[in-house]
Structure formats: C-alpha cells, structure tokens
Amino acid sequence: MEIKKAPYGSWASPITASLIAQGSITFAGVWLEADGLYWLENRPFSGGRSVLCRSRERGEKEEVTPPPFDARTRVHEYGGGSVTLGKGEVFFSHFPDQRLYRVRPGETPRPLTAEGPFRYADGVLDAERGRLIVIREDHGISDREAQNTVAAVDLSTGEVTVLEEGHDFYAYPRLSPDGSLLSFIAWDHPRMPWDGTFLYVAPILPDGRLGEKRQVAGGLEESIFQPEWSPEGTLYYISDRQGWWNLYRLEGEKGVGLLPMEAEFGEPLWQLGATTYGFAGSDRLVLKYEKDTFSHLAALDLKTGRLTPLHLPFTAIQHVKVREGKAAFVGSSPERPMGVILLDLGTGEWEERQGSMEAPLDEGYLSRPRPITFPSQGGRKAHALYYPPQNKDFQGPEGEKPPLLVFTHGGPTSHVRPSFNLGIQYWTSRGFAVVDVNYGGSTGYGRNYRELLKERWGQVDVEDCQAAAHYLVQEGLVDGERLAIRGRSAGGYTTMAALVFGDTFKAGASHFGVSDLEALAKDTHKLCAGASMR
C-alpha cells in the first residue's frame, strides 16, 4: 500500500474515539491456588462490576462471583485487596453493601459479616483458628474520621474482633507459616505509605488475641512495602531505607539487604494488597522490579544471591503471584494489551489466560516509546517516555515537525509505564508526538526523586513538563509553535497551573482536575488527607 504524505495531526487512524469509549477489561489482581488461576477483572460494559474468574489447567474460564455480585472494597476509598482465597473457598467484599461474603466456585455467595458501617480488605485466612484476619474500616463514628484496625472475622459466626488499633492506617496483615506470628504495617497522619511506615510482628496468643507487638523495620522516614513470610518462616519485605525500594530479609533483629540496586521493587500503596514478588520454593524467589519505568521479571536464588532475568515481552508488570513452579501476573507492552499471564518457571513458556481486548490492533499504527532524561530547573534531571508519530499509511511532509501533546499523570505520587495505551496511540496514529512525563515527585526513580514534589506541587511538576517540551523542541523532534498539555485529576491541576503560570503551551485540557487546593484539603477522604497536609 502506498504511503501518503499529509500534515502531521491530520492522518486517518483506525483508533477512534468510540473505540476508546467502549473501554476494555482491566485487572485488579491475580491468585495462584491449587484449584486453578484466579483473577479479578473490572468490566466497563457491566457498569464497572468487578468479577472474580477462574481458569483450570486446560484454560476454560468460569465466573466465581456471579451477577449481581461486585467484588470491590472501599477501604481507603481506592480499595484493593477485596478478595481472599484459601482452602477452596473465596471471601470477598461486595461493593454495594461492603459486607464480606463467602463462596465456593459453582455456588451462590453467602454473607459472612452483618450489615453495618464497616468496610473490609487485605485479608489472610487463619485456617487453624477458623477466621479471616482483615483490615477493617469503621465509618460509624460520626464525630471523627473513619477508624482503621486489624480485625478477625469468625468464619462460623461472622463475629468481628479487633486485634490491633491505635494507628491511623494498617496494611498487609500476614501470618507466619506455622500460624504463630502476625506481621503488618502501619502509618499515621500526615504521612502517606510511601513516606513512612512501621513494620510490626506480634505473637498470636492461645485465645487468638495478639501479644505485644515489636517494630522490626520502618520509621517516620522509611517506607515498607509487602512484608511476606517465606515457606520456612523468615520475614521478607521491601524498604527504601537506602533511597530505593529494595528487598530485605529479617535476620534476628536486623534487616539485611539482598539486592542493593538503583531500581524499584515496591510501588506506591494507593490500593491494598499490591504484590511484586513471591516464593517459588524454599530457596528461590520470583520478583518484579522497575528501572527507568520498564518492568523486569527475574528469579533470585536465595542461597547464592544470583539474579536471573526471565526474558519476557512485557514492559509493564503488576500483581505478581508465585506457586509451585509457576508465576502469574498482569502484563502488557506498548504493542500488547493488558492480559493475565501464566508463566512456567521451569520451561520459561507463558500463555495469556485472559486478555483485555478482543481484537488486537495492527502494530503498524502503534508508536513505541523510548525513555528520555532531560534537564529541568535548578540543574535537576527529569524523566519521560517519548512517543513519536506512527501510522503505517502516512508520513509527514518534508521539513514539517509534528505537534506535541504533553501528558501529565495523576496521583501525583505515581508514574507512567511503557504499557498499551489507546489514549496515547489515538494521538500518535494521527501524527502527533506525545511525551508522557514522570515529573519530579513521580515514583520509579528512588526516594529523593519521589520527594521533590513535597510542598512544591504545581511548581516542580509544571517546570518538568515545560522542560520536556523545550527539550524535544531543541532536539528538533517537534514543532515549538504547536505545544499542548493535558492531564487527569492531579495531572489536571498540573495542566491548569502550566497554562496559568507559563506560556509554553498554546492549549490544554484538564480532565476532572483538581482546581482548588484549599477546598481539596478541607473536603477529601482519610487517606488523601495526609497528602494534602504535605
């Protein structure tokens, strides 16, 4: 087919607004159990209902939570950790009433907890004591904010007993293999979980209550992520005490770093239950880390310390789970839509058990990003993903440079990955260049970079977005007279600030953006109240 010449920004594209508006399935978690691979999929075509599904060895799919059940929780408002599996049974939070329900595949869900102003998340099954240990959020206190606790739910009666309270927030209650110890993390206002958290371990007494807890890691300026017990009963966790979210092992009273490197093994805990590693036996661990926003999956020999890359075609990986020679995760790349992936750790072979889109797009219309690092204000460096225009049917006229659209992510404590994104490809396939900016304050580049935005939101992020545009103009990649910016939520605030306090951009679009910081600080939910204080 003959390639046509047409002005940048005018190219015809099969990536339409209606295609984007249809939405695609997203995935909120995966689990590997003896009876199959489970995953939680959010369906925009079903009113956003989250459905737990299972796939057996031969790959057939079944729904575990039938209509109208919606497996979502509102703990911390952003949810996460709405499903707990164990012993062939599933426990989940039902979105409309926030009660816990229980179900076995093929049966009808039954309520476990009573009606009330409570929300539940991030559970672990304590089979020996016939209970579920969860994070509970109590919204029945009228004169103050919701109260978060670690609680136990009796599987026979549904009765709830508080095990631990006193901190503003809790996450990751996890049982040691012999059931004698419980670990969990906690933090308090005004800190967010990526600012400072405490990792505790407490003995479980004969009556099921917790004994005196001891702090084994963390602090006001140390963020802990995903504490996990090994099959032998050793506690592992991720900490940023050396400036990067790296892996540690508790040896006696001391945390020992296993893989010191300038890469991120953790993530910002906006949603509960996030996982980036798991144990493949007593001496092997499979983990995901990110470097320059690209995800890498690797196997760590716990005896030798050797890290072996697992070469896969995925550049964005989430929700890693490991069990008996297999790993499962959600993976994507700029050319490959998000999917639930099952990996055989012995052979290295993988298969997609569930995709997010029915019909893949021709790769000739998909732009492939490259990471860029560029100078910004005050001598600092900033980071972004640059997507050049791409359409197999068109090319721009000689001497013309494409217009640029700057994307600003939400959060603002978050980051963009090189994943499949129709919202970007819509523009690049029409002849626009796109730069997706990980401005100062973004995650993925260590603690110092993450803290650049403290008390400087609307300044550092704006400067870095402007600097990204100027850099691409200077490199001769885009037209300096056709620069635009857009963003959602916190990124919408960055967009509006860039338009009001600078003249770099000719146009911009704020999608449900924050526009009044004073109003945000006064009228936000409990988790984000900490962010607004800082």
XYZ file of C-alpha atoms in Angstrom:
534
model
C 0.000 0.000 0.000
C 1.332 3.437 -0.925
C 2.303 5.649 1.993
C 0.565 9.015 1.769
C 2.039 12.366 2.671
C -0.199 14.508 4.860
C 0.287 17.199 7.508
C 1.052 15.929 10.977
C -2.118 15.815 13.050
C -4.370 15.095 10.064
C -3.722 11.393 9.493
C -6.636 8.957 9.316
C -6.497 6.335 12.056
C -8.428 3.170 12.995
C -8.072 4.153 16.662
C -11.302 6.069 17.096
C -12.896 7.894 19.999
C -15.692 5.314 20.037
C -13.126 2.507 20.335
C -11.613 4.201 23.369
C -15.031 4.997 24.857
C -16.005 1.315 24.710
C -13.362 0.640 27.327
C -11.562 -2.618 27.926
C -11.255 -5.055 30.782
C -8.749 -4.146 33.479
C -7.369 -6.458 36.134
C -7.172 -5.775 39.871
C -5.329 -8.896 40.984
C -4.339 -12.499 40.276
C -4.048 -15.541 42.554
C -2.491 -18.969 42.066
C -4.276 -21.697 44.000
C -4.244 -25.495 43.916
C -7.536 -25.499 42.009
C -6.501 -23.023 39.317
C -5.577 -19.488 38.364
C -7.899 -16.745 39.617
C -8.094 -13.130 38.546
C -10.304 -10.128 39.255
C -11.497 -8.294 36.167
C -13.270 -4.950 36.050
C -15.830 -4.806 33.250
C -16.779 -1.362 31.928
C -19.526 -2.944 29.813
C -21.184 -4.223 33.023
C -21.330 -0.926 34.851
C -17.805 -1.312 36.197
C -18.631 -4.552 38.042
C -15.575 -6.471 39.282
C -15.853 -10.213 38.667
C -13.638 -12.935 40.098
C -12.852 -15.554 37.448
C -11.034 -18.883 37.474
C -9.144 -20.827 34.834
C -8.298 -24.513 35.252
C -5.390 -26.436 33.743
C -6.982 -26.686 30.285
C -7.701 -22.967 30.247
C -11.508 -22.968 30.441
C -12.872 -19.881 32.188
C -15.628 -19.650 34.776
C -17.070 -16.840 36.874
C -16.721 -17.400 40.608
C -18.736 -14.336 41.664
C -21.975 -14.381 39.628
C -24.192 -11.361 38.895
C -25.036 -9.108 40.609
C -22.059 -9.505 42.942
C -19.329 -6.896 42.609
C -16.023 -7.799 44.299
C -14.758 -4.351 45.283
C -13.958 -2.671 48.574
C -13.884 1.000 49.545
C -11.274 0.785 52.290
C -9.071 3.878 51.871
C -11.616 4.762 49.123
C -9.213 3.420 46.486
C -9.793 -0.160 47.608
C -7.601 -3.085 46.666
C -7.391 -6.406 48.465
C -11.094 -7.126 48.033
C -10.587 -10.893 47.610
C -9.025 -13.549 49.867
C -8.618 -17.166 48.782
C -7.838 -20.306 50.722
C -8.844 -23.937 51.201
C -11.027 -23.937 48.084
C -13.153 -21.047 49.301
C -13.301 -17.376 48.337
C -14.024 -14.433 50.625
C -14.781 -11.078 49.049
C -16.162 -7.624 49.738
C -19.385 -6.824 47.864
C -19.344 -3.219 46.646
C -22.988 -2.128 47.261
C -23.083 -3.037 50.967
C -19.339 -3.535 51.737
C -20.115 -6.744 53.637
C -17.859 -9.773 53.392
C -19.264 -12.763 51.501
C -18.031 -16.320 51.066
C -18.416 -18.627 48.094
C -17.070 -21.829 46.599
C -16.815 -21.996 42.803
C -20.164 -23.024 41.352
C -22.157 -21.986 44.417
C -24.092 -18.854 45.389
C -22.282 -16.337 47.627
C -23.448 -16.089 51.241
C -22.932 -13.099 53.574
C -20.322 -13.591 56.285
C -20.436 -10.273 58.155
C -23.514 -8.423 59.375
C -24.802 -5.193 57.896
C -23.141 -2.097 59.282
C -20.907 0.903 58.593
C -17.844 -1.269 58.041
C -15.510 -1.976 55.139
C -13.050 -4.865 54.825
C -9.918 -5.524 52.773
C -6.491 -7.148 52.502
C -7.389 -10.376 54.283
C -5.481 -13.538 55.122
C -7.035 -16.871 56.085
C -6.204 -18.135 59.581
C -7.476 -21.660 58.960
C -6.224 -23.089 62.260
C -8.411 -20.681 64.221
C -11.320 -20.652 61.765
C -11.128 -16.963 60.975
C -10.176 -14.333 58.474
C -7.754 -11.583 59.531
C -8.507 -8.343 57.679
C -8.170 -4.593 57.652
C -11.475 -3.157 58.881
C -12.564 0.440 58.389
C -15.309 1.736 60.691
C -17.431 4.588 59.290
C -19.953 4.569 62.122
C -18.214 7.211 64.208
C -19.997 10.474 63.462
C -17.734 12.954 65.238
C -14.400 11.906 63.705
C -12.830 10.233 60.701
C -13.133 6.535 59.932
C -11.203 4.197 62.225
C -8.914 1.550 60.747
C -7.973 -1.596 62.650
C -6.638 -5.104 62.174
C -9.552 -7.417 62.940
C -10.518 -11.092 62.938
C -13.760 -12.372 61.399
C -15.040 -15.672 62.818
C -15.933 -17.949 59.894
C -18.669 -19.720 61.869
C -20.500 -16.736 63.329
C -19.289 -13.700 61.364
C -18.400 -12.035 64.655
C -15.632 -9.440 64.337
C -12.920 -8.939 66.969
C -10.409 -6.089 66.855
C -6.844 -7.384 67.180
C -4.820 -4.191 66.746
C -5.688 -0.496 66.832
C -4.123 2.871 67.521
C -2.523 3.826 64.214
C -4.381 5.763 61.545
C -3.804 3.128 58.840
C -2.907 -0.555 58.503
C -1.996 -2.894 55.644
C -0.598 -6.338 54.866
C -1.659 -8.500 57.834
C 0.257 -11.719 57.090
C 0.534 -14.980 59.048
C 3.762 -16.906 59.504
C 3.597 -20.447 58.040
C 3.117 -22.045 61.471
C 0.415 -19.532 62.391
C 2.211 -18.298 65.498
C 3.085 -14.767 64.326
C 1.283 -11.952 62.553
C 3.120 -9.219 60.670
C 1.561 -5.981 59.433
C 2.481 -2.415 58.556
C 1.002 0.795 59.960
C 1.338 4.540 59.474
C -0.168 7.786 60.698
C -1.174 11.239 59.504
C 0.272 13.293 57.941
C 2.380 10.636 56.215
C 1.398 8.561 53.232
C 2.529 4.912 52.985
C 5.396 5.911 50.681
C 6.614 8.455 53.264
C 6.994 6.442 56.454
C 5.526 3.175 57.737
C 6.219 0.789 60.613
C 6.598 -2.966 60.176
C 5.435 -4.917 63.218
C 5.464 -8.563 64.264
C 3.204 -9.810 67.064
C 2.756 -13.281 68.590
C -0.703 -14.821 68.487
C -1.807 -15.878 71.968
C -3.709 -19.112 72.729
C -7.022 -17.213 72.839
C -6.369 -15.689 69.395
C -5.539 -12.197 70.587
C -2.238 -10.566 69.699
C 0.593 -10.366 72.182
C 2.897 -7.377 72.452
C 3.995 -6.246 69.025
C 7.576 -5.266 68.218
C 8.751 -2.982 65.463
C 11.232 -4.792 63.217
C 11.644 -2.238 60.416
C 10.394 1.074 59.123
C 10.079 4.501 60.668
C 8.948 8.036 60.056
C 11.257 8.354 57.046
C 11.300 4.741 55.809
C 8.625 3.194 53.612
C 7.891 -0.539 53.913
C 6.106 -2.471 51.171
C 4.782 -6.068 51.012
C 6.080 -7.947 54.054
C 5.931 -11.656 53.228
C 6.825 -14.837 55.109
C 8.961 -17.440 53.350
C 7.899 -21.112 53.480
C 10.485 -21.584 56.267
C 9.121 -18.730 58.354
C 11.571 -15.922 57.580
C 10.124 -12.460 57.087
C 10.991 -10.611 53.873
C 9.976 -7.068 52.985
C 10.752 -4.154 50.700
C 12.211 -0.958 52.166
C 13.526 2.335 50.801
C 15.909 2.941 53.713
C 18.830 3.255 51.272
C 16.944 5.502 48.873
C 15.340 2.839 46.657
C 12.599 0.282 47.336
C 14.836 -2.799 47.625
C 14.362 -6.295 49.046
C 15.308 -7.138 52.648
C 15.253 -10.193 54.890
C 14.820 -10.073 58.658
C 17.719 -11.871 60.338
C 17.344 -11.750 64.101
C 16.595 -8.112 64.858
C 18.267 -6.762 61.733
C 17.082 -6.277 58.174
C 19.640 -7.449 55.624
C 19.561 -6.094 52.082
C 19.544 -8.822 49.431
C 19.723 -6.920 46.144
C 21.024 -3.395 46.605
C 20.429 -1.637 43.302
C 19.049 1.593 41.888
C 15.745 0.044 40.928
C 12.284 -0.041 42.475
C 10.893 -3.327 43.820
C 7.980 -1.553 45.505
C 5.105 0.647 44.414
C 3.062 3.475 45.960
C 0.382 1.792 48.067
C -2.675 3.576 46.703
C -4.520 0.247 46.745
C -4.183 -2.500 49.330
C -2.789 -5.934 48.598
C -0.249 -4.970 45.924
C 2.408 -7.639 45.284
C 5.681 -7.611 43.367
C 7.267 -10.894 44.471
C 6.552 -14.408 45.679
C 8.334 -17.599 46.740
C 8.964 -20.441 44.295
C 10.125 -22.881 46.957
C 12.476 -22.572 49.904
C 15.470 -21.124 48.075
C 14.014 -19.251 45.111
C 12.066 -16.038 44.819
C 10.464 -14.511 41.719
C 10.221 -10.744 41.687
C 9.395 -7.729 39.582
C 11.453 -4.567 39.615
C 11.364 -1.379 37.590
C 14.250 0.560 36.130
C 13.611 3.672 34.023
C 9.905 2.710 34.342
C 10.420 -0.565 32.420
C 9.346 -3.693 34.323
C 11.641 -6.701 34.614
C 10.765 -10.146 35.986
C 13.612 -12.167 37.477
C 14.351 -15.150 39.719
C 16.525 -14.722 42.803
C 18.490 -17.649 44.245
C 18.236 -17.023 47.988
C 21.327 -19.120 48.741
C 23.750 -17.654 46.204
C 22.186 -14.233 45.700
C 22.240 -14.724 41.934
C 19.572 -12.837 39.995
C 18.473 -14.470 36.736
C 16.376 -12.390 34.320
C 13.250 -14.023 32.910
C 13.158 -12.735 29.357
C 9.573 -11.829 28.506
C 7.941 -9.417 26.034
C 6.246 -7.383 28.772
C 7.412 -3.906 29.755
C 4.709 -3.241 32.368
C 4.072 -5.937 35.003
C 1.800 -5.906 38.067
C 0.165 -8.240 40.615
C 2.891 -10.903 40.752
C 1.943 -14.222 42.388
C 4.051 -17.404 42.590
C 3.165 -21.012 43.419
C 4.747 -24.442 42.786
C 6.855 -23.720 39.725
C 4.515 -21.168 38.184
C 4.147 -17.404 38.276
C 1.128 -15.327 37.349
C 0.921 -11.608 36.719
C -0.778 -8.905 34.704
C 1.452 -7.858 31.824
C 1.405 -5.516 28.853
C 3.654 -3.566 26.496
C 3.085 -0.666 24.086
C 2.107 -3.195 21.396
C 0.384 -5.777 23.610
C -2.830 -5.036 25.543
C -3.007 -5.931 29.207
C -3.534 -9.619 29.935
C -3.432 -12.237 32.690
C -0.254 -14.227 32.109
C 0.666 -17.685 33.431
C 4.389 -18.478 33.304
C 6.011 -21.901 33.695
C 9.184 -21.213 35.677
C 10.742 -24.491 34.590
C 10.396 -24.118 30.827
C 10.072 -20.351 30.548
C 6.932 -20.778 28.441
C 4.000 -18.472 29.062
C 0.399 -18.154 27.960
C -2.257 -15.478 28.186
C -5.263 -16.807 30.083
C -7.354 -13.645 29.706
C -6.865 -10.610 27.512
C -8.322 -7.152 27.895
C -9.281 -6.628 24.236
C -10.942 -8.980 21.779
C -9.390 -7.695 18.548
C -5.713 -6.686 18.553
C -4.643 -3.658 16.551
C -2.227 -3.689 13.644
C 1.175 -2.804 15.129
C 1.781 -0.507 12.181
C -0.439 2.028 13.930
C 1.269 1.759 17.326
C 4.041 4.063 18.484
C 6.839 2.588 20.589
C 8.141 4.843 23.352
C 11.699 5.500 24.336
C 12.726 6.767 27.772
C 14.275 10.217 27.844
C 16.074 12.121 30.578
C 16.298 15.870 30.178
C 17.453 18.965 32.102
C 14.944 20.914 34.167
C 15.012 23.858 36.566
C 17.719 24.168 39.220
C 20.037 21.734 37.473
C 17.893 18.702 38.223
C 17.079 15.943 35.735
C 13.570 14.796 34.867
C 12.227 11.746 33.041
C 9.590 10.878 30.467
C 8.519 8.449 27.763
C 8.592 9.920 24.264
C 6.186 8.539 21.640
C 6.887 9.674 18.045
C 4.068 9.854 15.471
C 3.376 6.448 13.923
C 0.958 5.374 11.196
C 1.882 2.821 8.548
C -0.290 4.633 5.980
C 1.111 8.155 6.387
C 4.203 10.257 6.730
C 4.616 13.970 7.323
C 5.719 16.479 4.673
C 9.426 17.178 4.371
C 10.525 19.995 6.634
C 7.461 19.820 8.877
C 7.690 18.775 12.504
C 4.789 17.256 14.441
C 2.753 18.999 17.142
C 3.438 17.798 20.680
C 0.967 16.752 23.358
C 2.370 16.564 26.902
C 0.652 14.018 29.177
C 0.678 14.631 32.949
C -0.191 11.661 35.157
C -2.411 11.696 38.227
C -1.516 10.901 41.798
C 0.601 12.924 41.870
C 2.661 10.201 43.605
C 2.561 7.723 40.753
C 4.290 7.158 37.433
C 3.649 6.113 33.858
C 4.889 2.847 32.398
C 5.501 1.752 28.801
C 2.188 -0.096 28.547
C -0.593 -0.399 25.982
C -2.416 2.931 25.997
C -5.053 3.726 23.385
C -5.329 7.236 24.797
C -1.774 7.889 23.613
C -1.973 5.887 20.395
C -5.089 7.827 19.377
C -2.880 10.894 19.013
C 0.341 9.365 17.693
C -1.541 7.494 14.961
C -2.893 10.869 13.784
C 0.532 12.448 13.534
C 1.009 13.954 16.971
C 4.068 13.360 19.112
C 3.348 12.558 22.759
C 5.601 12.837 25.788
C 4.331 11.125 28.946
C 6.156 12.903 31.759
C 7.330 11.350 35.015
C 7.893 14.729 36.627
C 9.726 15.238 39.912
C 7.589 13.625 42.601
C 6.893 10.543 40.486
C 7.684 7.065 41.730
C 10.070 4.707 39.968
C 13.249 6.758 40.396
C 14.062 6.438 44.089
C 13.010 8.267 47.240
C 14.863 11.525 46.592
C 13.118 11.984 43.253
C 9.784 10.986 44.789
C 10.100 13.702 47.430
C 10.801 16.549 45.006
C 7.118 17.461 44.978
C 6.724 17.875 48.744
C 5.252 21.335 49.335
C 6.036 22.128 45.678
C 3.079 20.615 43.836
C 2.213 22.951 40.990
C 5.835 24.053 40.692
C 8.215 21.128 40.137
C 5.718 19.187 38.038
C 4.949 22.236 35.897
C 8.637 23.035 35.417
C 9.381 19.466 34.342
C 6.504 19.359 31.856
C 7.670 22.634 30.355
C 11.249 21.347 30.277
C 10.172 18.160 28.471
C 8.526 20.204 25.736
C 11.506 22.566 25.378
C 13.917 19.618 25.240
C 12.036 17.950 22.382
C 11.910 21.258 20.505
C 15.662 21.706 20.936
C 16.246 18.145 19.738
C 14.371 19.006 16.551
C 11.686 16.395 17.158
C 8.587 18.601 17.497
C 7.174 21.943 16.401
C 7.791 24.575 19.075
C 4.760 26.578 17.945
C 2.358 23.681 18.456
C 2.713 22.523 22.051
C -0.259 21.366 24.141
C -0.745 19.728 27.537
C -3.403 17.567 29.172
C -3.921 15.674 32.413
C -6.402 13.983 34.728
C -7.071 14.531 38.432
C -3.740 15.652 39.934
C -2.415 15.863 36.386
C -5.290 18.191 35.592
C -4.019 20.523 38.306
C -0.547 20.420 36.728
C -2.113 21.186 33.353
C -4.039 24.202 34.618
C -1.022 25.517 36.529
C 1.133 25.196 33.410
C -1.384 27.191 31.380
C -1.878 29.900 34.012
C 1.718 30.391 35.149
C 3.597 29.933 31.883
C 3.463 30.499 28.146
C 4.999 27.246 26.894
C 1.707 25.699 25.805
C -0.791 27.030 23.290
C -3.642 24.822 24.534
C -4.515 22.371 27.270
C -7.228 20.100 28.626
C -7.874 19.269 32.277
C -9.946 16.116 32.802
C -11.653 16.083 36.235
C -8.666 18.046 37.511
C -8.021 19.432 40.967
C -8.584 23.193 40.785
C -8.760 24.385 44.404
C -6.132 23.075 46.827
C -7.760 24.718 49.843
C -11.070 23.029 49.068
C -9.249 19.734 48.464
C -7.583 19.918 51.872
C -10.920 20.586 53.590
C -13.016 18.044 51.709
C -11.100 14.863 50.991
C -11.186 11.341 52.368
C -8.996 9.999 55.149
C -6.106 8.583 53.114
C -5.576 11.686 50.997
C -5.890 13.991 53.997
C -2.262 13.135 54.704
C -1.163 14.128 51.230
C -2.972 17.456 51.424
C -1.210 18.204 54.705
C 2.164 17.864 52.999
